[in-house]
Amino acid sequence: MSDPDVTLLLRSTRVVTPEGIRPASVAVAGGVIDAVLPYDADTPGGARREDFGDDVLLPGLVDTHVHVNDPGRTEWEGFHTATRAAAAGGITTLLDMPLNSLPPTTTVEHLRIKQRVAAPKAHVDTGFWGGAIPANTKDLRPLYEAGVFGFKCFLSPSGVEEFPELNQEQLARAMAEITGFGGLLIVHAEDPGHLADAPQRGGPAYADFLASRPRDAENTAIAGLIAHARRLNARVHVLHLSSGDALPLIAAAKREGVRVTVESCPHFLTLTAEEVPDGATEFKCCPPIREAANQDALWAGLADGTIDCIVSDHSPCTTDLKTPDFASAWGGISSLQLGLPAVWTEARRRGHGLDDVARWMSAAPAALAGLSRKGAIEAGRDADFAVLAPEAAFTVDPAGLFHRNQVTAYAGRTLHGVVRSTWLRGVRIAADGVLAEPAGRLLERNDRS
Ligand SMILES: [Zn+2]
C-alpha cells in the first residue's frame, strides 16, 4: 500500500498524529510523509527502518518567535548557533524576528541581506518576519511579495533605536495597508501610557520590575488592538501574552469573529515572579514573568483555546548586558533549546498530553504563519520530527546549550523530556546532542512550504 519511492519507515509505539497518539509506522518518500501506516506495516523493499521503541514521535516543532540577531548583533546569537540549538531542542522550523539584527528586516534589501547570511548556516528551515515601523509603510507590500510571513510592530519602545514603535495612528495605517494585501500583523502589545505611569524604581528587586510593567499595559494595548482589528477586519496576532487578565476580552473577540490569535511563551507558563531572585536579570523580559496565579490563568487559556500557541521568544544577549539592575539589563530570555522540555514538564504536571503540546508548539504556530507543509504527522507534510523520551529527566546545564551565550533562566532546573533526535525532511539533523551539517532551507511565504 505504500509508495515504491519510500526510503524510510519510522516506527514508534507513540506517534502523535492529528487524531491522537497511537502506535504507527510513518513512511517517508522524498523528504515528505508518504503515509501513516499501522505499527506493524512491512518495511518496503530498499527502505530503511528506524524503530524508536516507546520514545514519542512528534511533529517537528515550529517556533515562530526567535530573535537570531544576525547580522549585526551576532555576539548575542546568530544563525549558526540559534539553528543548532533549535535542532537540538526538537525544532525543525523557525521564523526570525525583524529586530535586533542590523539591519532590521524593514525593507526588501534588508531581507535579502539576512537571507544571504542565514542560507549557509541554517540547521533548520528558516523564514522571516518583516517589521512595521513608522517610516516603512511603502515597504510593507514589497516585503510581503518578497516572502516575509507577516509584520511585527511595537506599541511601546522596542529596546533598540533602529526599530521604533508605532503610535495609534501609525498602527491603524500599517494595519490598513497590511490588510489591503491580506497580510498578518503581529504585535508586541504593551501600552506606552500605562508604562509611563507605572513606578520606575529600577534596581535589583524583581517586585519593582514587575510593578514597572503592569498587566494593565498589556490589557489596554490588546483592547485597542482588537478594536482596530474589528474596524478594519484585520488579521492580528498578540505576541508573548503574559497578562491572564486579557484572556476574557480576547475570548470575547474571538467569539465575535475578530481575527485575533495569541501566543504565550515557555517562561510565562513555567516560571513565576515569586521564584525570581533579586538581581537575577536572566529572568527579565517584557512583558514580565508574573505571579503563580496569573500562570494558572494562562494555562486555562491554553486549555480552552483562547491562547493558540506557545513559542519561545528566544531573545538572547551577551552576559555583560545582564547587569543586576532590572531597569538597565537587557530584556530577553534564552530558551530555544529548552522550550519543549520546559513546557512538557509543566503540561504533564497539569494533566495535559503530548498531543496538546504538539498542537500548541507545532500545528498552531505552523497555521499562524501559513506553513501548510509543516506542523503535523500526516501524509503530504514535510517529514519533520522530534523524537522525545518524555519520562526521562535532566538538569539544565547551561554549558550544554548550543546558544551562543549560555545565560538562561532555566539553569539548574530539572526538566522532563529528553530530545533523542530531530529529523528535517527525512534527514536526521540532530541525535543525542550531536548535530549534522546544516541542511535547513530558507522559507518564503510564497513557496507555500
Ligand atoms: Zn520577541
Tab-separated table of C-alpha atoms and ligand atoms in Angstrom:
chain	number	residue	atom	x	y	z
A	1	MET	CA	0.000	0.000	0.000
A	2	SER	CA	2.904	2.357	0.337
A	3	ASP	CA	4.714	4.133	-2.427
A	4	PRO	CA	7.677	2.363	-4.093
A	5	ASP	CA	9.705	5.548	-3.533
A	6	VAL	CA	9.528	5.164	0.233
A	7	THR	CA	13.074	5.318	1.584
A	8	LEU	CA	12.422	5.429	5.299
A	9	LEU	CA	9.982	3.925	7.748
A	10	LEU	CA	9.891	5.441	11.257
A	11	ARG	CA	8.191	3.321	13.893
A	12	SER	CA	7.099	4.134	17.421
A	13	THR	CA	4.512	2.867	19.877
A	14	ARG	CA	3.586	6.531	20.416
A	15	VAL	CA	3.180	8.626	17.265
A	16	VAL	CA	1.485	12.000	17.781
A	17	THR	CA	-0.942	12.384	14.867
A	18	PRO	CA	-3.698	14.994	14.457
A	19	GLU	CA	-6.146	12.261	15.527
A	20	GLY	CA	-4.259	11.374	18.697
A	21	ILE	CA	-1.331	9.347	19.982
A	22	ARG	CA	-1.082	5.782	18.688
A	23	PRO	CA	1.355	3.101	17.587
A	24	ALA	CA	2.228	3.681	13.937
A	25	SER	CA	4.851	3.496	11.228
A	26	VAL	CA	5.464	6.651	9.231
A	27	ALA	CA	6.588	6.151	5.634
A	28	VAL	CA	8.777	8.870	4.136
A	29	ALA	CA	9.398	9.446	0.419
A	30	GLY	CA	11.408	12.324	-0.989
A	31	GLY	CA	11.520	14.099	2.370
A	32	VAL	CA	7.747	14.091	2.644
A	33	ILE	CA	5.419	11.952	4.744
A	34	ASP	CA	4.016	9.423	2.302
A	35	ALA	CA	1.639	7.643	4.667
A	36	VAL	CA	0.961	6.975	8.332
A	37	LEU	CA	0.710	3.182	8.404
A	38	PRO	CA	-0.189	0.569	11.016
A	39	TYR	CA	2.540	-0.089	13.543
A	40	ASP	CA	3.404	-3.499	12.110
A	41	ALA	CA	3.477	-2.416	8.464
A	42	ASP	CA	6.156	-4.126	6.392
A	43	THR	CA	9.223	-2.111	5.520
A	44	PRO	CA	9.131	-1.532	1.751
A	45	GLY	CA	11.976	-3.121	-0.206
A	46	GLY	CA	15.009	-0.876	-0.212
A	47	ALA	CA	13.724	1.321	2.602
A	48	ARG	CA	15.498	1.784	5.924
A	49	ARG	CA	13.608	1.273	9.148
A	50	GLU	CA	14.156	3.218	12.358
A	51	ASP	CA	12.435	1.844	15.417
A	52	PHE	CA	12.118	4.325	18.285
A	53	GLY	CA	10.507	1.853	20.643
A	54	ASP	CA	8.433	3.737	23.213
A	55	ASP	CA	10.036	7.105	22.515
A	56	VAL	CA	7.433	9.511	21.184
A	57	LEU	CA	7.434	10.635	17.562
A	58	LEU	CA	6.242	14.245	17.489
A	59	PRO	CA	5.864	16.579	14.538
A	60	GLY	CA	8.935	18.825	14.413
A	61	LEU	CA	8.307	21.972	16.432
A	62	VAL	CA	7.648	25.271	14.696
A	63	ASP	CA	8.988	28.278	16.590
A	64	THR	CA	7.652	31.471	15.045
A	65	HIS	CA	9.261	33.811	17.580
A	66	VAL	CA	13.065	33.768	17.563
A	67	HIS	CA	15.474	36.699	17.691
A	68	VAL	CA	18.533	35.470	15.822
A	69	ASN	CA	20.182	38.939	15.706
A	70	ASP	CA	22.276	38.065	12.644
A	71	PRO	CA	23.880	40.045	11.067
A	72	GLY	CA	24.727	42.943	13.326
A	73	ARG	CA	24.462	41.605	16.872
A	74	THR	CA	26.000	38.224	16.266
A	75	GLU	CA	27.773	38.332	19.598
A	76	TRP	CA	24.261	37.899	21.048
A	77	GLU	CA	23.292	34.953	18.823
A	78	GLY	CA	23.498	34.011	15.143
A	79	PHE	CA	22.009	31.672	12.567
A	80	HIS	CA	24.651	29.024	13.184
A	81	THR	CA	24.195	28.840	16.946
A	82	ALA	CA	20.456	29.524	17.010
A	83	THR	CA	19.564	26.881	14.467
A	84	ARG	CA	21.857	24.315	16.116
A	85	ALA	CA	20.078	24.983	19.409
A	86	ALA	CA	16.744	24.695	17.647
A	87	ALA	CA	17.658	21.350	16.077
A	88	ALA	CA	18.933	20.002	19.400
A	89	GLY	CA	15.658	21.087	21.002
A	90	GLY	CA	13.336	19.360	18.523
A	91	ILE	CA	12.519	22.476	16.470
A	92	THR	CA	12.599	21.991	12.709
A	93	THR	CA	11.271	25.365	11.561
A	94	LEU	CA	11.938	28.803	12.968
A	95	LEU	CA	10.866	32.273	11.959
A	96	ASP	CA	13.266	35.084	12.738
A	97	MET	CA	12.044	38.334	14.225
A	98	PRO	CA	12.784	41.519	12.275
A	99	LEU	CA	14.634	43.367	15.022
A	100	ASN	CA	17.874	43.211	16.937
A	101	SER	CA	19.741	42.318	13.773
A	102	LEU	CA	21.438	45.118	11.856
A	103	PRO	CA	19.857	45.852	9.539
A	104	PRO	CA	16.356	45.139	10.810
A	105	THR	CA	14.049	43.393	8.316
A	106	THR	CA	12.192	46.529	7.254
A	107	THR	CA	12.954	46.638	3.513
A	108	VAL	CA	13.369	44.047	0.764
A	109	GLU	CA	17.057	44.893	0.561
A	110	HIS	CA	17.446	44.169	4.262
A	111	LEU	CA	15.543	40.891	3.885
A	112	ARG	CA	17.910	39.797	1.133
A	113	ILE	CA	20.913	40.619	3.330
A	114	LYS	CA	19.510	38.465	6.114
A	115	GLN	CA	18.676	35.607	3.762
A	116	ARG	CA	22.216	35.631	2.370
A	117	VAL	CA	23.654	35.462	5.882
A	118	ALA	CA	21.280	32.723	7.017
A	119	ALA	CA	21.417	30.416	3.986
A	120	PRO	CA	24.740	28.633	4.617
A	121	LYS	CA	24.243	28.441	8.399
A	122	ALA	CA	20.690	27.151	8.809
A	123	HIS	CA	20.384	23.771	10.511
A	124	VAL	CA	16.590	24.033	10.419
A	125	ASP	CA	14.151	25.533	7.929
A	126	THR	CA	14.184	29.279	8.456
A	127	GLY	CA	11.850	32.082	7.445
A	128	PHE	CA	11.498	35.757	8.262
A	129	TRP	CA	9.001	38.182	9.658
A	130	GLY	CA	9.111	41.728	8.317
A	131	GLY	CA	8.969	44.783	10.527
A	132	ALA	CA	6.426	47.609	10.520
A	133	ILE	CA	7.975	50.860	11.742
A	134	PRO	CA	6.731	54.453	11.303
A	135	ALA	CA	8.769	55.143	8.176
A	136	ASN	CA	8.283	51.991	6.097
A	137	THR	CA	4.588	51.724	5.179
A	138	LYS	CA	5.545	51.771	1.495
A	139	ASP	CA	7.923	48.841	2.042
A	140	LEU	CA	5.324	46.505	3.522
A	141	ARG	CA	3.746	45.205	0.319
A	142	PRO	CA	7.110	44.656	-1.447
A	143	LEU	CA	8.356	42.786	1.630
A	144	TYR	CA	5.280	40.606	1.632
A	145	GLU	CA	5.719	39.839	-2.051
A	146	ALA	CA	9.379	39.063	-1.344
A	147	GLY	CA	8.361	36.333	1.081
A	148	VAL	CA	8.077	37.559	4.674
A	149	PHE	CA	5.347	35.793	6.644
A	150	GLY	CA	3.824	38.931	8.134
A	151	PHE	CA	4.870	42.030	10.041
A	152	LYS	CA	5.870	42.744	13.590
A	153	CYS	CA	5.340	46.057	15.314
A	154	PHE	CA	5.728	47.516	18.785
A	155	LEU	CA	3.364	49.897	20.551
A	156	SER	CA	5.986	50.878	23.158
A	157	PRO	CA	9.774	51.285	22.770
A	158	SER	CA	11.382	48.112	21.403
A	159	GLY	CA	14.707	48.477	23.199
A	160	VAL	CA	16.652	49.264	20.007
A	161	GLU	CA	16.545	52.658	18.323
A	162	GLU	CA	16.536	51.345	14.746
A	163	PHE	CA	13.145	49.722	15.337
A	164	PRO	CA	10.774	52.457	16.616
A	165	GLU	CA	7.281	51.745	17.863
A	166	LEU	CA	4.038	52.793	16.166
A	167	ASN	CA	1.630	55.254	17.724
A	168	GLN	CA	-2.096	54.561	17.392
A	169	GLU	CA	-2.425	56.488	14.143
A	170	GLN	CA	0.597	54.740	12.624
A	171	LEU	CA	-0.712	51.399	13.851
A	172	ALA	CA	-4.037	51.956	12.104
A	173	ARG	CA	-2.260	52.979	8.901
A	174	ALA	CA	0.045	49.945	8.917
A	175	MET	CA	-2.848	47.638	9.741
A	176	ALA	CA	-4.948	49.029	6.880
A	177	GLU	CA	-2.042	48.667	4.452
A	178	ILE	CA	-1.302	45.081	5.536
A	179	THR	CA	-4.975	44.120	5.467
A	180	GLY	CA	-5.134	45.502	1.924
A	181	PHE	CA	-2.894	42.705	0.688
A	182	GLY	CA	-4.166	40.008	3.036
A	183	GLY	CA	-1.224	40.056	5.445
A	184	LEU	CA	-0.832	39.427	9.154
A	185	LEU	CA	0.280	41.952	11.778
A	186	ILE	CA	1.934	40.542	14.905
A	187	VAL	CA	2.142	42.922	17.831
A	188	HIS	CA	4.165	43.493	20.971
A	189	ALA	CA	1.195	44.786	22.937
A	190	GLU	CA	2.121	46.969	25.897
A	191	ASP	CA	0.551	50.425	26.110
A	192	PRO	CA	3.194	53.162	26.465
A	193	GLY	CA	0.925	55.393	28.551
A	194	HIS	CA	0.473	52.732	31.212
A	195	LEU	CA	4.191	52.019	31.222
A	196	ALA	CA	4.966	55.733	31.642
A	197	ASP	CA	2.541	55.972	34.549
A	198	ALA	CA	3.925	52.924	36.346
A	199	PRO	CA	6.567	53.372	39.058
A	200	GLN	CA	10.033	53.018	37.504
A	201	ARG	CA	12.178	52.306	40.544
A	202	GLY	CA	14.928	50.274	38.895
A	203	GLY	CA	17.382	48.288	40.959
A	204	PRO	CA	17.701	44.590	41.716
A	205	ALA	CA	14.256	43.888	43.262
A	206	TYR	CA	12.048	41.778	40.969
A	207	ALA	CA	8.904	43.169	42.618
A	208	ASP	CA	9.893	46.652	41.471
A	209	PHE	CA	10.457	45.458	37.927
A	210	LEU	CA	7.106	43.681	37.890
A	211	ALA	CA	5.383	46.868	39.088
A	212	SER	CA	7.024	48.777	36.246
A	213	ARG	CA	5.344	46.577	33.602
A	214	PRO	CA	1.764	46.258	34.894
A	215	ARG	CA	-0.884	43.941	33.477
A	216	ASP	CA	-2.964	46.987	32.549
A	217	ALA	CA	-0.344	47.966	29.985
A	218	GLU	CA	-0.980	44.677	28.180
A	219	ASN	CA	-4.742	44.668	28.728
A	220	THR	CA	-5.162	48.191	27.353
A	221	ALA	CA	-2.924	47.624	24.343
A	222	ILE	CA	-4.721	44.381	23.484
A	223	ALA	CA	-8.143	46.014	23.827
A	224	GLY	CA	-7.033	48.748	21.430
A	225	LEU	CA	-5.602	46.239	19.004
A	226	ILE	CA	-8.843	44.287	18.976
A	227	ALA	CA	-10.793	47.486	18.331
A	228	HIS	CA	-8.616	48.314	15.311
A	229	ALA	CA	-8.833	44.735	14.027
A	230	ARG	CA	-12.611	44.727	14.355
A	231	ARG	CA	-12.970	48.037	12.498
A	232	LEU	CA	-10.552	47.124	9.688
A	233	ASN	CA	-11.342	43.388	9.592
A	234	ALA	CA	-7.597	42.966	10.006
A	235	ARG	CA	-5.795	39.785	10.982
A	236	VAL	CA	-3.723	40.401	14.112
A	237	HIS	CA	-1.670	38.262	16.454
A	238	VAL	CA	-0.784	39.081	20.057
A	239	LEU	CA	2.839	38.213	20.781
A	240	HIS	CA	4.050	36.801	24.104
A	241	LEU	CA	0.894	37.215	26.189
A	242	SER	CA	1.743	37.427	29.883
A	243	SER	CA	-1.332	39.052	31.469
A	244	GLY	CA	-4.026	36.495	32.217
A	245	ASP	CA	-6.414	39.409	32.746
A	246	ALA	CA	-6.542	39.944	28.984
A	247	LEU	CA	-7.946	36.480	28.308
A	248	PRO	CA	-11.668	37.297	28.700
A	249	LEU	CA	-11.519	40.152	26.213
A	250	ILE	CA	-9.540	38.038	23.747
A	251	ALA	CA	-12.017	35.169	24.124
A	252	ALA	CA	-14.929	37.549	23.571
A	253	ALA	CA	-13.277	38.995	20.452
A	254	LYS	CA	-12.721	35.516	19.051
A	255	ARG	CA	-16.343	34.561	19.689
A	256	GLU	CA	-17.397	37.704	17.894
A	257	GLY	CA	-15.322	36.756	14.854
A	258	VAL	CA	-12.497	39.270	15.224
A	259	ARG	CA	-9.452	37.747	13.536
A	260	VAL	CA	-7.113	37.663	16.505
A	261	THR	CA	-4.720	34.914	17.583
A	262	VAL	CA	-2.498	34.737	20.645
A	263	GLU	CA	0.765	33.167	21.721
A	264	SER	CA	2.371	32.704	25.097
A	265	CYS	CA	5.880	31.547	25.954
A	266	PRO	CA	7.570	28.819	27.992
A	267	HIS	CA	8.800	31.285	30.631
A	268	PHE	CA	5.321	32.655	31.352
A	269	LEU	CA	3.990	29.114	31.628
A	270	THR	CA	6.754	27.552	33.716
A	271	LEU	CA	8.430	30.284	35.790
A	272	THR	CA	6.819	32.581	38.349
A	273	ALA	CA	7.582	36.022	39.764
A	274	GLU	CA	7.648	34.566	43.260
A	275	GLU	CA	10.720	32.470	42.487
A	276	VAL	CA	12.840	35.091	40.700
A	277	PRO	CA	15.784	36.001	42.943
A	278	ASP	CA	16.560	39.693	43.234
A	279	GLY	CA	19.206	40.743	40.744
A	280	ALA	CA	18.561	37.661	38.580
A	281	THR	CA	18.044	39.522	35.314
A	282	GLU	CA	18.308	36.356	33.245
A	283	PHE	CA	14.578	36.263	34.151
A	284	LYS	CA	13.939	39.743	32.713
A	285	CYS	CA	11.694	40.022	29.691
A	286	CYS	CA	8.929	42.389	28.568
A	287	PRO	CA	6.148	41.868	29.319
A	288	PRO	CA	7.403	40.235	32.507
A	289	ILE	CA	7.011	36.845	34.131
A	290	ARG	CA	4.082	37.324	36.533
A	291	GLU	CA	2.669	35.664	39.647
A	292	ALA	CA	1.742	31.984	40.024
A	293	ALA	CA	-1.988	32.756	39.998
A	294	ASN	CA	-1.545	34.552	36.675
A	295	GLN	CA	0.239	31.500	35.322
A	296	ASP	CA	-2.773	29.345	36.228
A	297	ALA	CA	-4.944	31.696	34.154
A	298	LEU	CA	-2.614	31.318	31.174
A	299	TRP	CA	-2.835	27.538	31.370
A	300	ALA	CA	-6.616	27.808	31.493
A	301	GLY	CA	-6.402	29.991	28.376
A	302	LEU	CA	-4.402	27.289	26.629
A	303	ALA	CA	-6.809	24.594	27.721
A	304	ASP	CA	-9.867	26.428	26.401
A	305	GLY	CA	-8.207	27.557	23.165
A	306	THR	CA	-8.058	31.291	23.874
A	307	ILE	CA	-4.266	31.035	23.599
A	308	ASP	CA	-3.395	29.403	20.292
A	309	CYS	CA	0.282	28.637	20.520
A	310	ILE	CA	3.474	28.509	22.567
A	311	VAL	CA	6.662	29.877	21.029
A	312	SER	CA	9.986	30.680	22.612
A	313	ASP	CA	10.570	34.436	22.176
A	314	HIS	CA	14.206	33.399	22.418
A	315	SER	CA	15.905	36.771	22.842
A	316	PRO	CA	19.490	36.333	23.984
A	317	CYS	CA	22.283	38.767	24.680
A	318	THR	CA	25.832	38.702	25.954
A	319	THR	CA	26.396	38.033	29.650
A	320	ASP	CA	27.613	41.572	30.375
A	321	LEU	CA	24.227	43.041	29.372
A	322	LYS	CA	22.505	41.051	32.124
A	323	THR	CA	23.514	43.503	34.819
A	324	PRO	CA	21.853	43.005	38.224
A	325	ASP	CA	19.699	46.138	37.744
A	326	PHE	CA	16.322	45.208	36.252
A	327	ALA	CA	15.876	48.672	34.723
A	328	SER	CA	19.102	48.669	32.710
A	329	ALA	CA	19.631	44.940	31.991
A	330	TRP	CA	18.753	43.719	28.514
A	331	GLY	CA	15.276	42.203	28.455
A	332	GLY	CA	15.018	38.775	26.901
A	333	ILE	CA	15.038	35.115	27.909
A	334	SER	CA	17.028	32.403	26.181
A	335	SER	CA	15.131	29.160	25.816
A	336	LEU	CA	15.285	27.983	22.219
A	337	GLN	CA	16.805	24.603	23.048
A	338	LEU	CA	14.714	24.128	26.187
A	339	GLY	CA	11.180	25.132	25.224
A	340	LEU	CA	9.866	21.637	24.589
A	341	PRO	CA	11.041	20.034	27.857
A	342	ALA	CA	10.123	23.152	29.868
A	343	VAL	CA	6.573	23.227	28.536
A	344	TRP	CA	6.175	19.445	28.672
A	345	THR	CA	7.331	19.334	32.299
A	346	GLU	CA	4.605	21.747	33.340
A	347	ALA	CA	1.982	20.434	30.906
A	348	ARG	CA	2.256	16.878	32.260
A	349	ARG	CA	2.036	18.162	35.828
A	350	ARG	CA	-1.213	19.871	34.880
A	351	GLY	CA	-2.635	16.769	33.185
A	352	HIS	CA	-2.051	17.667	29.538
A	353	GLY	CA	-0.732	15.218	26.953
A	354	LEU	CA	1.922	15.441	24.295
A	355	ASP	CA	-0.876	15.765	21.742
A	356	ASP	CA	-1.723	19.096	23.390
A	357	VAL	CA	1.928	20.126	23.374
A	358	ALA	CA	2.227	19.231	19.674
A	359	ARG	CA	-0.843	21.311	18.898
A	360	TRP	CA	0.479	24.337	20.807
A	361	MET	CA	4.100	24.127	19.661
A	362	SER	CA	3.843	22.729	16.129
A	363	ALA	CA	0.398	22.721	14.482
A	364	ALA	CA	-0.798	26.112	15.749
A	365	PRO	CA	2.371	28.110	15.018
A	366	ALA	CA	2.550	26.488	11.553
A	367	ALA	CA	-1.050	27.555	10.937
A	368	LEU	CA	-0.323	31.061	12.216
A	369	ALA	CA	2.431	31.526	9.643
A	370	GLY	CA	0.633	29.679	6.838
A	371	LEU	CA	3.269	26.925	6.797
A	372	SER	CA	0.989	24.358	5.235
A	373	ARG	CA	3.726	21.740	4.819
A	374	LYS	CA	4.698	21.874	8.497
A	375	GLY	CA	3.071	21.143	11.829
A	376	ALA	CA	1.623	17.631	11.666
A	377	ILE	CA	2.419	13.983	11.108
A	378	GLU	CA	0.136	13.286	8.165
A	379	ALA	CA	0.568	12.405	4.507
A	380	GLY	CA	1.762	15.276	2.342
A	381	ARG	CA	3.540	17.221	5.078
A	382	ASP	CA	7.309	17.540	5.313
A	383	ALA	CA	8.910	14.648	7.186
A	384	ASP	CA	9.951	16.810	10.141
A	385	PHE	CA	10.038	15.087	13.519
A	386	ALA	CA	11.221	15.316	17.084
A	387	VAL	CA	11.828	12.047	18.936
A	388	LEU	CA	11.230	12.575	22.637
A	389	ALA	CA	11.795	10.419	25.697
A	390	PRO	CA	9.038	12.070	27.743
A	391	GLU	CA	9.627	10.287	31.032
A	392	ALA	CA	13.396	10.907	31.055
A	393	ALA	CA	14.594	13.855	33.125
A	394	PHE	CA	17.678	16.041	33.048
A	395	THR	CA	19.067	19.018	34.899
A	396	VAL	CA	19.732	22.075	32.764
A	397	ASP	CA	23.447	22.704	32.496
A	398	PRO	CA	23.960	25.970	30.612
A	399	ALA	CA	27.314	24.698	29.346
A	400	GLY	CA	25.446	22.045	27.356
A	401	LEU	CA	23.391	24.537	25.357
A	402	PHE	CA	24.163	25.476	21.774
A	403	HIS	CA	23.022	29.076	22.300
A	404	ARG	CA	25.918	31.469	21.665
A	405	ASN	CA	25.563	32.782	25.208
A	406	GLN	CA	24.768	30.333	27.951
A	407	VAL	CA	22.789	32.724	30.153
A	408	THR	CA	19.409	31.134	30.799
A	409	ALA	CA	16.641	31.400	33.358
A	410	TYR	CA	16.368	27.604	33.334
A	411	ALA	CA	19.855	26.900	34.719
A	412	GLY	CA	19.766	24.152	37.346
A	413	ARG	CA	16.132	23.222	36.769
A	414	THR	CA	15.179	19.593	36.380
A	415	LEU	CA	13.036	19.080	33.301
A	416	HIS	CA	11.227	16.093	31.850
A	417	GLY	CA	11.522	15.201	28.185
A	418	VAL	CA	14.827	14.442	26.508
A	419	VAL	CA	15.014	15.096	22.764
A	420	ARG	CA	16.708	11.991	21.365
A	421	SER	CA	16.781	13.054	17.731
A	422	THR	CA	15.395	15.597	15.286
A	423	TRP	CA	14.551	14.971	11.645
A	424	LEU	CA	14.179	17.518	8.857
A	425	ARG	CA	12.568	16.400	5.594
A	426	GLY	CA	13.501	12.814	6.350
A	427	VAL	CA	17.107	13.502	7.358
A	428	ARG	CA	18.361	13.145	10.924
A	429	ILE	CA	19.804	16.568	11.769
A	430	ALA	CA	20.462	16.007	15.470
A	431	ALA	CA	20.960	12.890	17.570
A	432	ASP	CA	21.760	12.877	21.286
A	433	GLY	CA	23.144	16.393	21.056
A	434	VAL	CA	25.332	15.721	18.006
A	435	LEU	CA	24.489	17.910	15.025
A	436	ALA	CA	24.739	17.057	11.341
A	437	GLU	CA	25.889	19.545	8.708
A	438	PRO	CA	23.433	22.417	8.055
A	439	ALA	CA	20.541	21.167	5.905
A	440	GLY	CA	17.928	23.842	6.566
A	441	ARG	CA	16.230	25.682	3.753
A	442	LEU	CA	15.126	29.269	3.635
A	443	LEU	CA	11.357	29.522	3.587
A	444	GLU	CA	9.354	32.206	1.881
A	445	ARG	CA	5.664	32.779	2.253
A	446	ASN	CA	5.102	32.417	-1.475
A	447	ASP	CA	6.573	28.923	-1.746
A	448	ARG	CA	3.765	27.521	0.436
A	449	SER	CA	6.376	25.475	2.253
B	1	ZN	ZN	10.389	38.854	20.904
